Coordinates of C-alpha atoms and ligand atoms in Angstrom, one line a residue:
M1 CA 199.8 -48.9 -135.2
K2 CA 200.3 -47.4 -138.7
L3 CA 199.2 -50.3 -141.7
F4 CA 200.4 -49.9 -145.1
V5 CA 198.6 -51.5 -148.0
Y6 CA 201.2 -52.5 -151.1
H7 CA 199.5 -54.1 -154.2
T8 CA 202.2 -56.1 -155.3
P9 CA 206.0 -57.3 -154.2
E10 CA 207.0 -54.8 -156.8
L11 CA 205.8 -51.7 -155.1
T12 CA 206.9 -52.9 -151.6
P13 CA 210.0 -51.1 -150.1
S14 CA 213.0 -52.9 -150.6
D15 CA 215.4 -50.4 -148.5
R16 CA 213.1 -50.8 -144.9
T17 CA 211.1 -53.6 -143.0
A18 CA 207.9 -53.2 -141.1
D19 CA 207.8 -54.4 -137.3
C20 CA 205.3 -57.1 -138.9
A21 CA 204.5 -58.0 -142.7
I22 CA 201.4 -60.2 -144.3
A23 CA 201.6 -61.6 -147.4
I24 CA 198.2 -62.2 -149.1
D25 CA 197.5 -64.3 -152.3
V26 CA 194.0 -65.1 -151.8
L27 CA 194.3 -66.9 -155.1
R28 CA 195.2 -68.9 -153.9
A29 CA 198.9 -69.6 -152.6
T30 CA 198.0 -67.9 -148.6
S31 CA 194.8 -69.6 -149.0
T32 CA 196.7 -73.3 -149.5
I33 CA 199.3 -72.2 -146.6
A34 CA 196.3 -71.5 -144.4
T35 CA 194.7 -74.6 -145.6
A36 CA 197.7 -77.0 -145.3
L37 CA 198.9 -75.9 -141.7
H38 CA 195.2 -76.2 -140.4
V39 CA 194.7 -80.0 -141.1
G40 CA 198.0 -80.6 -139.7
A41 CA 200.9 -80.1 -142.2
E42 CA 204.2 -79.8 -140.0
A43 CA 205.3 -76.8 -141.7
V44 CA 205.2 -75.3 -145.3
Q45 CA 208.2 -74.5 -146.8
A46 CA 207.9 -71.7 -149.8
F47 CA 210.5 -71.0 -152.5
S48 CA 210.1 -69.2 -155.4
D49 CA 212.4 -70.8 -157.7
L50 CA 211.6 -74.2 -158.8
D51 CA 215.2 -76.0 -158.7
K52 CA 215.6 -74.4 -155.8
L53 CA 212.7 -76.2 -154.2
M54 CA 213.7 -79.8 -155.8
Q55 CA 216.8 -79.4 -154.5
V56 CA 216.1 -78.4 -151.2
S57 CA 213.2 -81.1 -150.6
E58 CA 215.5 -83.9 -151.9
D59 CA 216.9 -83.9 -148.4
W60 CA 213.9 -84.4 -146.7
P61 CA 212.6 -87.6 -146.4
A62 CA 210.4 -88.6 -148.8
E63 CA 207.6 -90.1 -146.8
K64 CA 207.4 -86.6 -144.9
R65 CA 207.7 -84.3 -147.8
L66 CA 205.0 -83.3 -150.6
R67 CA 206.1 -80.7 -153.5
A68 CA 203.7 -78.2 -154.9
G69 CA 204.3 -76.8 -157.9
E70 CA 202.0 -74.0 -159.6
R71 CA 202.5 -71.9 -162.8
G72 CA 200.2 -69.8 -164.5
G73 CA 197.4 -71.7 -162.3
S74 CA 198.4 -75.0 -163.5
K75 CA 200.2 -77.6 -161.7
V76 CA 203.9 -77.9 -162.3
T77 CA 205.1 -81.9 -164.1
G78 CA 207.1 -83.5 -161.6
C79 CA 205.3 -82.2 -158.3
D80 CA 202.5 -83.7 -156.3
L81 CA 199.9 -81.1 -156.0
G82 CA 199.4 -77.7 -157.8
N83 CA 198.4 -75.3 -155.6
S84 CA 194.6 -76.1 -154.9
P85 CA 193.6 -75.5 -151.3
L86 CA 191.0 -78.2 -151.8
D87 CA 194.0 -81.0 -152.0
C88 CA 195.0 -80.2 -148.4
T89 CA 192.9 -83.2 -146.8
P90 CA 194.1 -84.4 -143.4
E91 CA 195.1 -87.7 -144.8
L92 CA 197.8 -86.3 -147.4
M93 CA 199.0 -83.2 -145.1
A94 CA 199.2 -84.6 -141.3
G95 CA 203.1 -84.8 -140.3
K96 CA 204.3 -83.8 -143.9
R97 CA 206.7 -80.7 -144.8
L98 CA 204.8 -78.6 -148.1
F99 CA 207.1 -77.6 -150.4
I100 CA 205.5 -75.2 -152.6
T101 CA 206.3 -72.5 -155.2
T102 CA 203.5 -70.6 -157.0
T103 CA 203.8 -67.6 -159.7
N104 CA 203.2 -65.0 -157.2
G105 CA 202.1 -65.5 -154.0
T106 CA 205.9 -67.3 -152.8
R107 CA 207.6 -64.0 -154.3
A108 CA 205.5 -61.9 -152.0
L109 CA 206.7 -63.9 -149.1
Q110 CA 210.0 -63.9 -150.1
C111 CA 210.1 -59.9 -150.7
I112 CA 209.4 -59.5 -146.8
Q113 CA 211.4 -62.5 -145.5
A114 CA 213.7 -59.8 -143.5
C115 CA 210.9 -58.5 -141.3
P116 CA 211.0 -59.5 -138.1
V117 CA 207.4 -60.4 -137.8
V118 CA 206.0 -62.4 -141.2
L119 CA 202.7 -63.8 -141.4
T120 CA 200.6 -65.0 -144.8
A121 CA 196.8 -63.9 -144.6
A122 CA 193.6 -65.1 -147.1
L123 CA 190.1 -64.1 -146.7
I124 CA 189.6 -67.5 -145.0
N125 CA 191.9 -66.6 -141.7
R126 CA 191.4 -63.1 -141.4
Q127 CA 189.9 -63.1 -138.2
A128 CA 192.8 -64.6 -136.6
I129 CA 195.5 -62.4 -138.7
V130 CA 193.7 -59.7 -136.9
E131 CA 193.4 -61.0 -133.4
Y132 CA 197.2 -61.8 -133.5
V133 CA 197.7 -58.3 -134.8
L134 CA 195.7 -56.8 -132.1
K135 CA 197.2 -58.4 -129.5
Q136 CA 200.9 -57.7 -130.7
Q137 CA 200.2 -54.1 -131.7
P138 CA 203.2 -53.7 -134.2
E139 CA 204.0 -49.9 -134.7
T140 CA 204.2 -50.9 -138.4
L141 CA 202.0 -52.8 -140.3
W142 CA 202.5 -54.0 -143.9
L143 CA 200.0 -55.9 -146.2
V144 CA 201.2 -57.2 -149.3
G145 CA 199.5 -58.3 -152.2
S146 CA 201.0 -61.0 -154.4
G147 CA 199.1 -59.6 -157.4
W148 CA 200.0 -61.1 -161.0
E149 CA 203.5 -61.0 -162.3
G150 CA 203.8 -57.3 -161.1
S151 CA 200.3 -56.2 -162.1
F152 CA 197.4 -55.1 -158.8
S153 CA 194.9 -58.0 -158.5
L154 CA 191.3 -57.1 -156.6
E155 CA 191.5 -60.4 -154.5
D156 CA 194.5 -59.3 -152.8
T157 CA 193.4 -55.8 -152.0
V158 CA 189.9 -56.6 -151.0
C159 CA 191.7 -59.3 -148.5
A160 CA 194.1 -56.3 -147.1
G161 CA 191.0 -54.1 -147.2
A162 CA 188.7 -57.0 -145.0
I163 CA 192.1 -57.2 -142.6
A164 CA 191.7 -53.3 -142.1
S165 CA 188.3 -52.7 -141.7
A166 CA 188.3 -55.2 -138.9
L167 CA 191.3 -53.7 -137.3
M168 CA 189.6 -50.4 -137.7
T169 CA 186.2 -52.0 -135.9
Q170 CA 187.9 -53.9 -132.9
A171 CA 190.6 -51.5 -132.3
N172 CA 188.1 -48.8 -132.3
C173 CA 190.4 -46.0 -134.4
T174 CA 189.6 -43.8 -137.2
L175 CA 190.9 -44.0 -140.7
E176 CA 193.4 -41.3 -139.9
D177 CA 194.8 -43.4 -137.0
L178 CA 195.3 -46.0 -138.7
A179 CA 196.3 -46.0 -142.7
G180 CA 200.0 -45.4 -143.7
N181 CA 199.2 -44.5 -147.3
D182 CA 196.2 -44.0 -149.5
E183 CA 196.3 -47.8 -150.8
T184 CA 195.0 -48.3 -147.2
I185 CA 192.0 -46.4 -147.5
S186 CA 191.3 -47.4 -151.1
A187 CA 191.4 -51.4 -149.9
I188 CA 188.6 -50.4 -147.4
A189 CA 186.6 -49.2 -149.7
L190 CA 187.2 -52.1 -152.1
Y191 CA 186.2 -54.3 -149.3
R192 CA 183.4 -52.5 -147.8
Q193 CA 181.7 -52.6 -151.1
W194 CA 182.3 -56.1 -151.9
Q195 CA 182.2 -57.7 -148.6
N196 CA 178.7 -59.3 -149.1
N197 CA 179.6 -60.6 -152.7
L198 CA 183.1 -61.6 -152.3
L199 CA 182.8 -64.8 -154.8
E200 CA 181.2 -62.3 -157.3
L201 CA 184.3 -60.0 -156.8
L202 CA 186.4 -63.5 -157.4
H203 CA 184.6 -64.0 -160.6
H204 CA 185.2 -60.7 -161.6
A205 CA 189.2 -60.8 -160.9
S206 CA 191.6 -61.5 -163.9
H207 CA 192.9 -64.3 -162.1
G208 CA 189.6 -65.7 -161.0
Q209 CA 188.5 -66.1 -164.9
R210 CA 192.1 -67.5 -165.6
L211 CA 190.8 -70.1 -162.7
L212 CA 187.4 -71.0 -163.9
R213 CA 188.9 -71.3 -167.3
L214 CA 191.0 -74.0 -165.9
D215 CA 188.0 -75.5 -163.9
G216 CA 188.7 -73.9 -160.6
Q217 CA 185.0 -73.0 -159.7
E218 CA 185.5 -75.1 -156.5
D219 CA 188.5 -73.2 -155.6
L220 CA 186.9 -70.0 -156.1
K221 CA 184.1 -70.8 -153.8
Y222 CA 186.3 -71.8 -151.2
C223 CA 188.7 -68.8 -151.3
A224 CA 185.8 -66.5 -150.9
Q225 CA 185.1 -67.6 -147.6
T226 CA 186.0 -65.4 -144.5
D227 CA 187.2 -66.3 -141.2
I228 CA 186.7 -69.9 -141.2
L229 CA 189.9 -71.3 -140.3
D230 CA 191.5 -70.2 -137.2
I231 CA 195.2 -70.2 -138.1
V232 CA 197.6 -68.1 -138.2
P233 CA 200.8 -69.0 -140.5
I234 CA 204.2 -67.1 -139.0
Q235 CA 207.2 -67.5 -140.5
K236 CA 210.0 -69.6 -138.1
S237 CA 212.9 -69.1 -140.4
P238 CA 213.2 -67.9 -143.9
G239 CA 210.7 -69.0 -146.0
V240 CA 209.5 -71.6 -143.3
L241 CA 205.8 -70.9 -142.1
V242 CA 204.4 -73.1 -138.9
S243 CA 200.9 -72.6 -137.2
L244 CA 201.2 -69.5 -134.4
K245 CA 200.1 -72.7 -132.1
A246 CA 203.3 -74.6 -133.0
L247 CA 205.6 -72.0 -132.0
Ligands
MLT301 C1 200.1 -67.4 -157.5 O1 201.0 -67.5 -156.7 O2 200.2 -66.7 -158.5 C2 198.6 -68.0 -157.3 O3 198.7 -68.7 -156.0 C3 198.6 -68.8 -158.2 C4 197.8 -70.0 -158.5 O4 197.9 -71.0 -157.9 O5 196.0 -69.6 -158.5

């Protein structure tokens, strides 16, 4: 297996695909997707475009849908929810389809949509993703950070490093065996430096600071936890993610 980390959708190759590609948006889209599926959402359908989300979700029974919209960290007017994973309660989500659009995370998903296997990962479901990858043994694996409007983000790269580091340990392989590009090596180094202080790292991150200005302390605390959810969100059809257990 060769693992390639790409810091943003813009840096991800568009002329080829990987056997398995994983979108990462720790703050907060992929933390929200993992949580929604964990508490019983039927599926999460992701859109980069808000108008398209409104149009497609209109054809879904109103009592079986929720619309989540985020731009710049804030909730989009007209949606039921913003992008806080803490809003994903079993009472609200069970049996419903969550239609979601966010500033960067949903764009990351879109750029890997054509890969044969597409997953989403966050720190909270890192080990479930690692176990899936170890079982499937894809020849090429991409970890794609969402970044922020084309720029690198600490939280996505540290999560890529957390996945890569666990793969190395659990597959008992060397950095040379696993790393397909230099970004993978730097992501592992970032994770190994911060693994015991992930919440502090999220506080340093520019999007972490943006969310703190918007009163998002509790979201940061939640998203900084590792391996708390046993859930693998997997693409069933373009843009539609379900729990692997429901496939
Ligand atoms: C994004 O897609 O950029 C994020 O998930 C933004 C957020 O809601 O924190």
